[in-house]
CSV table of C-alpha atoms and ligand atoms in Angstrom, one decimal:
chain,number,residue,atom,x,y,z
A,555,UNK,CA,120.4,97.7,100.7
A,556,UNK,CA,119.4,94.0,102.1
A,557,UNK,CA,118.9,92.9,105.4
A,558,UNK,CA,122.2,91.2,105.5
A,559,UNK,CA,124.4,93.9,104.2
A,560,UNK,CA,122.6,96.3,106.2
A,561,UNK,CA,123.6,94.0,109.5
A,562,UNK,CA,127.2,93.9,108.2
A,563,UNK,CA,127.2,97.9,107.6
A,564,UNK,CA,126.1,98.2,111.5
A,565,UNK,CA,128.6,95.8,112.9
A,566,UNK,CA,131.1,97.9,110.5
A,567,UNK,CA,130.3,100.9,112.2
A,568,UNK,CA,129.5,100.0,115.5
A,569,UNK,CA,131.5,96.8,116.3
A,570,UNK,CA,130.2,93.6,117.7
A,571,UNK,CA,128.5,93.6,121.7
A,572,UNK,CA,126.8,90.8,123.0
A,573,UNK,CA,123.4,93.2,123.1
A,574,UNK,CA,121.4,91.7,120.1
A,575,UNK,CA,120.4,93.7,117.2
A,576,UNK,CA,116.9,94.3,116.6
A,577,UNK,CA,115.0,95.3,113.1
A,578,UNK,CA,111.8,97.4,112.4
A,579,UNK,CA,110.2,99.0,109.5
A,580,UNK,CA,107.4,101.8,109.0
A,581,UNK,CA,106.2,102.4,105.4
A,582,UNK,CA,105.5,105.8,103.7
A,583,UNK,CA,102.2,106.5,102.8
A,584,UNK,CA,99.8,107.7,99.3
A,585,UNK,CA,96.6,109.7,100.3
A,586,UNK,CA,93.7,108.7,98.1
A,587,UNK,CA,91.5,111.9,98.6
A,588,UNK,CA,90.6,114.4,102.1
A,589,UNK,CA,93.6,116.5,101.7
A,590,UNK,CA,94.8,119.4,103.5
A,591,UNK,CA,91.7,118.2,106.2
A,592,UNK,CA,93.5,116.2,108.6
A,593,UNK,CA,94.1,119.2,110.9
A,594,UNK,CA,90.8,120.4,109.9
A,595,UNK,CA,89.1,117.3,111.7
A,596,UNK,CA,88.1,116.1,108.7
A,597,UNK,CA,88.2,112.6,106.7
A,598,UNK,CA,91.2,111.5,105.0
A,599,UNK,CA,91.7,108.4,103.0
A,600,UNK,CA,95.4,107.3,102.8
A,601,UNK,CA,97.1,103.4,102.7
A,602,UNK,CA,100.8,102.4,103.7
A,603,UNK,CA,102.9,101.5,100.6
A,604,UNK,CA,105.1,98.9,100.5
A,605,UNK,CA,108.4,100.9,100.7
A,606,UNK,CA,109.9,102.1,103.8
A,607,UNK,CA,112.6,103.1,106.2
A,608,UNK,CA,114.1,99.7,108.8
A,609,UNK,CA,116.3,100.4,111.1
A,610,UNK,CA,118.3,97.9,112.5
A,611,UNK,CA,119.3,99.2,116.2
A,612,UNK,CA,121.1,98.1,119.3
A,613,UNK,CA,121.1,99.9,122.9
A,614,UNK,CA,124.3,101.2,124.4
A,615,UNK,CA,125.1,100.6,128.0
A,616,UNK,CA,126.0,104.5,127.9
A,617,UNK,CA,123.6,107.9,127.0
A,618,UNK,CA,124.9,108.4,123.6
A,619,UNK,CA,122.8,108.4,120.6
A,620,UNK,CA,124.7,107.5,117.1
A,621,UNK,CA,122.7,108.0,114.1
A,622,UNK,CA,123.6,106.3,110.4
A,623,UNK,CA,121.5,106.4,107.5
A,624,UNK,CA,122.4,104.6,104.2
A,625,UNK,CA,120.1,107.7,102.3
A,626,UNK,CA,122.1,110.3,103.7
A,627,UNK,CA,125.8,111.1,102.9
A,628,UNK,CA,127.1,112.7,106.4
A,629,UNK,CA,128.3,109.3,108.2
A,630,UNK,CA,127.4,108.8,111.9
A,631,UNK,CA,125.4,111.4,113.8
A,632,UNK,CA,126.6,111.4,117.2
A,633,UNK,CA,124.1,112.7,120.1
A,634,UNK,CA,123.4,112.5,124.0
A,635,UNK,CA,120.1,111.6,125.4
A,636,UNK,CA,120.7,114.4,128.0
A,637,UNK,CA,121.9,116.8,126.0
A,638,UNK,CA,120.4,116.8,122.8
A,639,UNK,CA,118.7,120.3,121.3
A,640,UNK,CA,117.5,120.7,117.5
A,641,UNK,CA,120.9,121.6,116.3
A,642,UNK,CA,121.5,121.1,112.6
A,643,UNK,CA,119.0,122.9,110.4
A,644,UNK,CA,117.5,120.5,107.7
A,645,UNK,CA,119.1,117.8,109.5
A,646,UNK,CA,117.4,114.2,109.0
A,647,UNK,CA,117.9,113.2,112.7
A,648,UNK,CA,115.8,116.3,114.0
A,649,UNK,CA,112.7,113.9,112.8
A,650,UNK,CA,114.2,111.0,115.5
A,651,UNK,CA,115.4,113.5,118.6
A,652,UNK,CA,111.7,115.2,117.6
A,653,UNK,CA,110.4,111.8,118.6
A,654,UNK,CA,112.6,111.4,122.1
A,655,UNK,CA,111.7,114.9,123.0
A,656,UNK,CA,108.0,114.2,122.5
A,657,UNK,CA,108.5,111.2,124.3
A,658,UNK,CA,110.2,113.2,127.2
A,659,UNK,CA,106.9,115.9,127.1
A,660,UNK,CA,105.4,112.4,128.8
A,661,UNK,CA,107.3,111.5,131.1
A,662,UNK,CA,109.1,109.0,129.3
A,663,UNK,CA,112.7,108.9,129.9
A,664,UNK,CA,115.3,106.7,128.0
A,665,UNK,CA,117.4,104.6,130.5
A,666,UNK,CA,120.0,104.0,127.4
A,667,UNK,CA,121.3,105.4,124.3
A,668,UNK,CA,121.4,103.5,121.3
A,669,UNK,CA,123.1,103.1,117.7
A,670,UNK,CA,121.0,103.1,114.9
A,671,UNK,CA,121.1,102.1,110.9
A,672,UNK,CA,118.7,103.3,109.1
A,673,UNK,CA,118.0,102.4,105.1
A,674,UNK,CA,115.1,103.4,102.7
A,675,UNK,CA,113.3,102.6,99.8
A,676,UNK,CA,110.1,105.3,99.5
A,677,UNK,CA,110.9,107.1,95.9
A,678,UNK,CA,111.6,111.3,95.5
A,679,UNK,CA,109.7,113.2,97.7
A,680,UNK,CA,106.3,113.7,99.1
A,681,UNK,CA,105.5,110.4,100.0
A,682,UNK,CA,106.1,110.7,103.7
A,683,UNK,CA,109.7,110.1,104.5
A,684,UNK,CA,109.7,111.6,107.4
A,685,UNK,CA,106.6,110.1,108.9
A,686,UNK,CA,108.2,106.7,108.5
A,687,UNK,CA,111.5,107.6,110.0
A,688,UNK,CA,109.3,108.9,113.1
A,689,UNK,CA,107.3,106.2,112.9
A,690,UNK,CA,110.0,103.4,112.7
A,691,UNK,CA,112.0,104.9,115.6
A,692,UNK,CA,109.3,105.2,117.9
A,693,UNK,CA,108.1,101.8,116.8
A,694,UNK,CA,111.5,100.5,118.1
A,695,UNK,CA,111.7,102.4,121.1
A,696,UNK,CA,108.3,101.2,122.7
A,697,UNK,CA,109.4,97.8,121.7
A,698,UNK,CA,113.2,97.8,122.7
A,699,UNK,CA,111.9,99.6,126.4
A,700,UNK,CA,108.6,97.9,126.6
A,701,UNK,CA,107.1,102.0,126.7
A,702,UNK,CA,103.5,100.3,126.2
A,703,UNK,CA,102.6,102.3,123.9
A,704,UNK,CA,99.9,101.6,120.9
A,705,UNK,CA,100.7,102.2,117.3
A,706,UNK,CA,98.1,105.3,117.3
A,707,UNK,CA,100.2,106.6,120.0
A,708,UNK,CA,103.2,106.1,118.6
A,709,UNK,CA,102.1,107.8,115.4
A,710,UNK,CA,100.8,111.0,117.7
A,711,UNK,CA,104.5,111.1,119.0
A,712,UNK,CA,105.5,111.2,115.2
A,713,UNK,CA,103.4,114.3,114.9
A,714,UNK,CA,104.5,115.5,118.1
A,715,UNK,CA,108.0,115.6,116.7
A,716,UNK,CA,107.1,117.1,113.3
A,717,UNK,CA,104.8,120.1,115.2
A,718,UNK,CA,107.1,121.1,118.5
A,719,UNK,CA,110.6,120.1,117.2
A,720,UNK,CA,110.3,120.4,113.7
A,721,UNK,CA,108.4,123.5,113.0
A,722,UNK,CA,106.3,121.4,110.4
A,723,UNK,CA,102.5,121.8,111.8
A,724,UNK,CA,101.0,119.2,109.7
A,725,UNK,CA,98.6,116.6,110.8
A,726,UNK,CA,98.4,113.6,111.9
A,727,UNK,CA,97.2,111.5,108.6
A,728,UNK,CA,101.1,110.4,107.6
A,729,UNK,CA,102.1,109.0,110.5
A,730,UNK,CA,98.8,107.4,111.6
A,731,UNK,CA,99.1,105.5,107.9
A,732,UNK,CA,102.9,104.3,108.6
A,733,UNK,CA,101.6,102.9,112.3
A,734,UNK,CA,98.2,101.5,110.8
A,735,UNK,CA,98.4,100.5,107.1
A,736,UNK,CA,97.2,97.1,106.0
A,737,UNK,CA,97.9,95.0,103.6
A,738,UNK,CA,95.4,95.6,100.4
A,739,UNK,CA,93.2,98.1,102.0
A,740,UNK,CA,93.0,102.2,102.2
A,741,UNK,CA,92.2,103.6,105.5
A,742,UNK,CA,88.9,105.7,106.4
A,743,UNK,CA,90.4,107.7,109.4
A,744,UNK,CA,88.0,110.7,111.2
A,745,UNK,CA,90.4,112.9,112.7
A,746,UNK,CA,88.7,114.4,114.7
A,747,UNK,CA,87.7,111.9,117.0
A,748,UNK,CA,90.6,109.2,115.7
A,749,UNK,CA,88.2,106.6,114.6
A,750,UNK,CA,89.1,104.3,111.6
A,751,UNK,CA,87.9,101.9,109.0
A,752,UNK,CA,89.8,99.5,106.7
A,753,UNK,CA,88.5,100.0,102.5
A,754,UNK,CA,89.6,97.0,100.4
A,755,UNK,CA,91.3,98.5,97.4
A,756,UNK,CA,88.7,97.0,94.7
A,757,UNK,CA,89.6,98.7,91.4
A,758,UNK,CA,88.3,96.1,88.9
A,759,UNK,CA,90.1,96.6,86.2
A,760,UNK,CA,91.5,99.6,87.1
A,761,UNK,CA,94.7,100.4,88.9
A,762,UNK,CA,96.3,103.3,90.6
A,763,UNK,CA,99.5,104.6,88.8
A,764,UNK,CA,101.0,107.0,91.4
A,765,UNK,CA,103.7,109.4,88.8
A,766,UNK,CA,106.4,111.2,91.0
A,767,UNK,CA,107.2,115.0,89.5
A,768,UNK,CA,110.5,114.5,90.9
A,769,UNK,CA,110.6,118.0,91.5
A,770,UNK,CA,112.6,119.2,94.3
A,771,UNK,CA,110.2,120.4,96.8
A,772,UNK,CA,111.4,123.6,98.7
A,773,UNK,CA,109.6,125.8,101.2
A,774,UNK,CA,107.0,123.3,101.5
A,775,UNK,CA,106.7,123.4,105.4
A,776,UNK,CA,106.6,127.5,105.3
A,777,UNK,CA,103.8,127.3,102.8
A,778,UNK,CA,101.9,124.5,104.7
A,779,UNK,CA,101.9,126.2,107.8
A,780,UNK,CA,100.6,129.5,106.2
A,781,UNK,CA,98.0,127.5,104.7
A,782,UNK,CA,96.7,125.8,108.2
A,783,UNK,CA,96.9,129.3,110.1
A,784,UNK,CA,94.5,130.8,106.8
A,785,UNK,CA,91.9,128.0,107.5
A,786,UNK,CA,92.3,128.6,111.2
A,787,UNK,CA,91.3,132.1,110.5
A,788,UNK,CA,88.5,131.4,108.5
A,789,UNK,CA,87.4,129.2,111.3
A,790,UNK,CA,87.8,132.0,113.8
A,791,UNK,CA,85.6,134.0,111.9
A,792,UNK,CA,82.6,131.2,111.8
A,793,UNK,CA,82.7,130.6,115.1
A,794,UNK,CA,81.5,134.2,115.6
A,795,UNK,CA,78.4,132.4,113.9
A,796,UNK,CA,78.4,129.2,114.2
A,797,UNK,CA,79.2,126.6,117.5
A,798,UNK,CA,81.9,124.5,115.4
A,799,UNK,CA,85.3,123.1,116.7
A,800,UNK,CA,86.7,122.2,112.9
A,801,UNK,CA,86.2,123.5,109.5
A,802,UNK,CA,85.5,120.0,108.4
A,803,UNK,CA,82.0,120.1,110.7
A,804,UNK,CA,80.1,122.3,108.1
A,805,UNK,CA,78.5,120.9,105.1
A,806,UNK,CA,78.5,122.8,101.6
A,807,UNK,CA,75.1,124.2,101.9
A,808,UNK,CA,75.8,125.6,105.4
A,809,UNK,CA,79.1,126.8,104.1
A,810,UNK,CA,77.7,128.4,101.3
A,811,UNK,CA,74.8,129.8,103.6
A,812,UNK,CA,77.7,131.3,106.1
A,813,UNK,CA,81.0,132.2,104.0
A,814,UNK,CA,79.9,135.4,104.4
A,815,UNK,CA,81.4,136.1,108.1
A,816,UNK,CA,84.6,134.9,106.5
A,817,UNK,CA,86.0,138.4,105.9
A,818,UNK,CA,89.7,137.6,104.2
A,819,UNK,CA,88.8,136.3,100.2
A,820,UNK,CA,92.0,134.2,100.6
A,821,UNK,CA,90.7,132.5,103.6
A,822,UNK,CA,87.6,132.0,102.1
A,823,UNK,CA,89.4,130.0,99.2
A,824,UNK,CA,91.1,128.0,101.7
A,825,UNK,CA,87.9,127.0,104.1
A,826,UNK,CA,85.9,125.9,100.6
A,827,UNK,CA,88.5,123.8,99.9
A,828,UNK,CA,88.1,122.5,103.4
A,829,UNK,CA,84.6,121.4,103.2
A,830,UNK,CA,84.0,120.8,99.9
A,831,UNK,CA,87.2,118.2,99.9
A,832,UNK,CA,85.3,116.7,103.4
A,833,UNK,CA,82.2,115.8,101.4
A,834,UNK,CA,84.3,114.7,98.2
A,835,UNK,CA,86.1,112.3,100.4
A,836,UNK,CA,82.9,110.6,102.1
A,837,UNK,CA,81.3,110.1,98.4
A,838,UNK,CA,84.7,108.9,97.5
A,839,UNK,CA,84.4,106.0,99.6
A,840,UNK,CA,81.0,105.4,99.3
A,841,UNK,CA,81.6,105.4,95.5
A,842,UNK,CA,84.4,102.9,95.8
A,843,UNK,CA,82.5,100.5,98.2
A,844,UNK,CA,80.0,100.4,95.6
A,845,UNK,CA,82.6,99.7,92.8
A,846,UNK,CA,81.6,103.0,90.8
A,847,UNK,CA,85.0,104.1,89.7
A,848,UNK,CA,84.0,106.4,87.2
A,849,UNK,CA,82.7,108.6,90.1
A,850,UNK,CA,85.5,107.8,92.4
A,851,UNK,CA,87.7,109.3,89.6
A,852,UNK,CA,85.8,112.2,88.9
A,853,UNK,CA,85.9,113.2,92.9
A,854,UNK,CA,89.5,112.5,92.3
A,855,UNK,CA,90.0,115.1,89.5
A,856,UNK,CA,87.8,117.6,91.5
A,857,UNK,CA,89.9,117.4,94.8
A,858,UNK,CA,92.8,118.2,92.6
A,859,UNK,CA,91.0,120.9,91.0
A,860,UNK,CA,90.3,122.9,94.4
A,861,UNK,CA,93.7,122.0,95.7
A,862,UNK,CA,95.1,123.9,92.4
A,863,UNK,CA,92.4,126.7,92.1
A,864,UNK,CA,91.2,127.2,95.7
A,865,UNK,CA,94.0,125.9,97.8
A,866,UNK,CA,97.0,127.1,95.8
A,867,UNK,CA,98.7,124.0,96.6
A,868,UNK,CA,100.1,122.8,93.6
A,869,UNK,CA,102.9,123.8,91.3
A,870,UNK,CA,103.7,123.9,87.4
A,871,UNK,CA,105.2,120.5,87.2
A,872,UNK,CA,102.2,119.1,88.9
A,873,UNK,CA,99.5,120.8,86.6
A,874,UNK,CA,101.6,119.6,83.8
A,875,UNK,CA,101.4,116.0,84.8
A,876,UNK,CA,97.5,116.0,85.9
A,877,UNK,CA,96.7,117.2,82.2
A,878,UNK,CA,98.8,115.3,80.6
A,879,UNK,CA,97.3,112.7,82.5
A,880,UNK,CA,93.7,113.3,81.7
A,881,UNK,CA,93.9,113.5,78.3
A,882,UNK,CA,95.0,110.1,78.1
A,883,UNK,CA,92.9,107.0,77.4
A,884,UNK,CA,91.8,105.0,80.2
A,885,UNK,CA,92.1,107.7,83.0
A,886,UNK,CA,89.0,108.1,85.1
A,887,UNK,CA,90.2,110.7,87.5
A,888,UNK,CA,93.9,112.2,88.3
A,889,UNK,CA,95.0,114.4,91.0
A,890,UNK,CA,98.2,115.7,93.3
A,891,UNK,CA,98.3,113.7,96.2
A,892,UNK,CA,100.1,114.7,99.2
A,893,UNK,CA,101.2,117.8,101.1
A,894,UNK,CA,102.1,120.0,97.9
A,895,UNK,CA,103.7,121.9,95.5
A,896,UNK,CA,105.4,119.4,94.0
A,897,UNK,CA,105.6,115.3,95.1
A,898,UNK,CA,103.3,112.9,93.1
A,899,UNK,CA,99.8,112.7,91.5
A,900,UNK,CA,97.3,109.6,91.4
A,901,UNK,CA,96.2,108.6,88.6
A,902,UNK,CA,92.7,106.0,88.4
A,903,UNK,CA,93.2,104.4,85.0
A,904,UNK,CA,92.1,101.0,83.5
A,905,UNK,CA,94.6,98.4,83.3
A,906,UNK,CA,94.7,97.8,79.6
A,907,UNK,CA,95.7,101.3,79.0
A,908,UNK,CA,98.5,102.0,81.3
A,909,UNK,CA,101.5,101.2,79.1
A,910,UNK,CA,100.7,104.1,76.4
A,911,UNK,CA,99.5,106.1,79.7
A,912,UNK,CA,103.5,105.8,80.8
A,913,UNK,CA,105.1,106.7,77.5
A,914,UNK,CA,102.8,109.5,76.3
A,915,UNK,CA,102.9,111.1,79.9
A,916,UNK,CA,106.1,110.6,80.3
A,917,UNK,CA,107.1,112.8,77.0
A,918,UNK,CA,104.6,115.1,77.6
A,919,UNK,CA,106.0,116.2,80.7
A,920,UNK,CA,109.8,115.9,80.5
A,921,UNK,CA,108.8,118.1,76.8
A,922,UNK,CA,107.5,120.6,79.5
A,923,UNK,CA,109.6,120.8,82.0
A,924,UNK,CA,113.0,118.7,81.3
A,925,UNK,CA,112.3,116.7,84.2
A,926,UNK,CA,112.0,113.4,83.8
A,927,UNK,CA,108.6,111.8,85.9
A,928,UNK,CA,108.7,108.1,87.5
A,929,UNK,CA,106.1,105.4,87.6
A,930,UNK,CA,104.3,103.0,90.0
A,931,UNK,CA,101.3,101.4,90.4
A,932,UNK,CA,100.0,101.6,93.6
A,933,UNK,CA,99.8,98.7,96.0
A,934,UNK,CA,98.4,99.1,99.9
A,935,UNK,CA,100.9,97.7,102.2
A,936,UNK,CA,101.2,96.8,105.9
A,937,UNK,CA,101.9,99.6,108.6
A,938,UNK,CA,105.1,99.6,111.2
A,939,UNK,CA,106.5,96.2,112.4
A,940,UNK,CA,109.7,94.4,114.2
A,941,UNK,CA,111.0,91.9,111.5
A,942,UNK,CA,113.5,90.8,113.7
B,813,GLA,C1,101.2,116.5,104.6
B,813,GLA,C2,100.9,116.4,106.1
B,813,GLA,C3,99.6,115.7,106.4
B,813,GLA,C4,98.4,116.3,105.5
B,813,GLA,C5,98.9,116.4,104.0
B,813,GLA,C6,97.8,117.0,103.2
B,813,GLA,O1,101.4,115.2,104.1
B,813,GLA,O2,101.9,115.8,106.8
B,813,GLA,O3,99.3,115.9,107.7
B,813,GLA,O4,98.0,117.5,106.0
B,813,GLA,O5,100.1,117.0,103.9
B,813,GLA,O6,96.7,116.3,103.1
C-alpha cells in the first residue's frame, strides 16, 4: 500500500473531520552479532532496515481507540482509553495498548482517543514487527500530544509493552534500533548503561544477503523467556562469587576460571554463550572498522555456532540454510540472526558471487525442507520519523 491509498482507506473507514491526519514510520530491524545479550547488559550490533510499519492517525474528540491494519484481516479494532485490558490473545493491538499502558505506569494520560491505519512492509517473521508497531505508535503519540519524550524513551516504552503487557521479556535492542537507526550505519549499543555508537556499514566488495526461513515461528516468546530466566540463574549462582550486575561483565578467562559455581549444566551452556557472544561482538566491530571481513565473518559463523550448540536457539530450517550457506562460494561468515528458532540468517558474502549463492541455496533448502526461503541484501536504514 502507498501513501495515497492508504489516506483514502482511512477516510474510507473513518470519514472526513476537520482534525488533520498525521503520518509516522518505525523500521524493523537485522542484528549483526551480540545476540541473546541485550538483557544480559551486553553489546549488541543491530541497524534499522528500510521496511517498516506508518501509520497514518488522527485524534478523536471522544476516548475511543479504533485500530486498522492493512496486514491483518479482522477490520477495525475498537477500544477505550479508560477501559482497555489485554483482551484478545495473540492480538496485534496488545503491542499498541502495551505502549498506552506503559505510558500510563508514568503518569502519562491520553486527553483523546484516536483512529489509526496502520500498513507494513518488513518480510516473514523475525525481523521485529512488533518493535516497529510499538515504536511507530509511540513515536506518534509523543508527537501528536507533545509527551516530550526522546526516541530512547520511546523505544523503553516499546519494551515496556512487550515485558508487562505482553508477556514477551525480551530486551531492549529491537526497539532501540526502530527509534535510532541511521541511514548506512549499524549501531554499537551497551546496554547496560544505554550508550551508543554509529558503524558505517563498509563491506568492500561484500554485501550482506539477509535469507528469511519463512518458517512459521511458534512458541518463540515461551522459549525466550525460559532462556533469559536460565542465564539469570547462572548469574545468581556467580554472584555467590563474584560482585557482577550482568552476565555480559565477565570476560572468557574469568568465565572459564569461575563456571564452576554455576551448578545447572544447562545454565552453564546458556551463560557461555553469554560471554563468549559479548567478546565476539567487540572483535566484530573492531574487525569491521578495520575492514577485515574475513574475521568479521568468521565471528559471524561462530555466534551462530554457540546460538545452535550452546544456546539451543535455532531450529532445523535454520541449520539447513546456514550450511547450505557456507558451503557456497563467496561466503565469509553466516549465521541466524534474531530472537530464534526460526526467522532469518545473515549471510557476509562477496558481491560477485551472490547470484549462484541465491539459486544453489535456494534448492538446497526448499530440497530440505519444502519451504521455499526469500532473499535480500541488506541495507541500513533510518529509525522512527513523522513523514507528514
Ligand atoms: C529478540 C528480542 C531482543 C533480543 C533478540 C536476541 O529479538 O526482542 O531483545 O534479545 O531477540 O538477540
Amino acid at each position: 500500500m502507498d501513501m495515497e491509498s492508504g489516506k483514502q482507506k482511512f477516510l474510507s473507514l473513518y470519514g472526513e473531520d476537520n482534525e488533520e491526519l498525521r503520518g509516522y514510520f518505525a523500521p524493523g530491524r537485522v542484528n549483526l552479532i551480540g545476540e541473546h545479550i541485550d538483557y544480559n547488559g551486553g553489546h549488541v550490533f543491530p541497524c534499522a532496515i528500510p521496511n517498516g510499519i506508518t501509520l497514518i492517525v488522527r485524534k478523536r474528540k471522544d476516548r475511543k481507540l479504533r485500530f486498522y491494519s492493512e496486514n491483518y484481516p479482522f477490520g477495525v479494532k475498537e477500544d477505550d482509553l479508560d477501559t482497555f485490558s489485554h483482551r484478545s490473545v495473540n492480538g496485534w493491538t496488545n503491542y499498541l495498548l502495551g505502549v498506552i499502558a506503559a505510558l500510563k505506569n508514568k503518569n502519562i494520560l491520553l486527553p483523546n482517543g484516536l483512529d489509526c491505519l496502520f500498513f507494513g512492509n518488513i518480510p516473514g517473521s523475525g525481523l521485529s514487527s512488533s518493535a516497529a508497531l510499538e515504536v511507530v505508535f509511540g513515536t506518534a503519540l509523543n508527537d501528536l500530544f507533545s509527551l516530550g519524550l526522546t526516541p530512547i524513551e520511546v523505544a523503553l516504552i516499546g519494551q515496556e509493552s512487550e515485558n508487562k503487557f505482553n508477556g514477551m521479556n525480551c530486551g531492549i535492542m529491537d526497539q532501540f534500533a526502530s527509534a535510532m537507526g541511521k541511514k548506512d550505519k549499524a549501531i554499537l549499543l551497551d546496554c547496560a548503561t544505554l550508550k551508543y555508537t554509529y558503524v558505517p556499514l563498509h563491506l568492500n566488495g561484500a554485501k550482506i544477503i539477509v535469507t528469511n526461513s519463512n518458517k512459521p515461528h511458534s512458541l518463540v516468546s515461551s522459549h525466550y523467556n525460559e532462556r533469559r530466566a536460565e542465564c539469570e540463574e547462572a548469574l545468581k549462582d556467580l554472584q555467590t562469587v563474584l560482585p557482577i550486575k550482568h552476565l555480559c561483565e565477565l570476560t572468557p578467562e574469568q568465565f572459564d576460571e569461575y563456571k564452576g559455581k554455576i551448578h545447572n549444566k544447562t545454565c552453564l551452556l546458556r551463560a557461555k554463550h553469554v560471554v563468549y557472544e559479548e567478546n565476539r561482538t567487540q572483535l566484530a566491530v573492531k574487525a569491521l572498522n578495520q575492514d577485515d571481513l574475513v574475521t568479521f565473518g568468521h565471528l559471524l559463523t561462530s555466534s551462530g555456532d554457540s546460538l545452535r550448540y550452546d544456546y539451543d536457539a535455532t531450529c532445523f530450517e535454520i541449520d539447513t540454510l546456514v550450511e547450505a550457506s557456507l558451503a557456497q562460494k563467496g561466503v565469509l561468515g553466516s549465521r541466524e540472526t534474531g530472537g530464534g528458532w526460526g526467522g532469518n540468517t545473515i549471510t557476509l558474502i562477496k558481491s560477485e558471487d551472490i547470484p549462484a549463492f541465491e539459486k544453489n541455496v535456494s534448492e538446497i533448502y526448499t530440497a530440505k525442507t519444502h519451504l521455499k526461503a526469500s532473499f535480500v541484501e541488506l541495507e541500513a536504514g533510518e529509525g522512527a520519523r513523522r513523514l507528514f
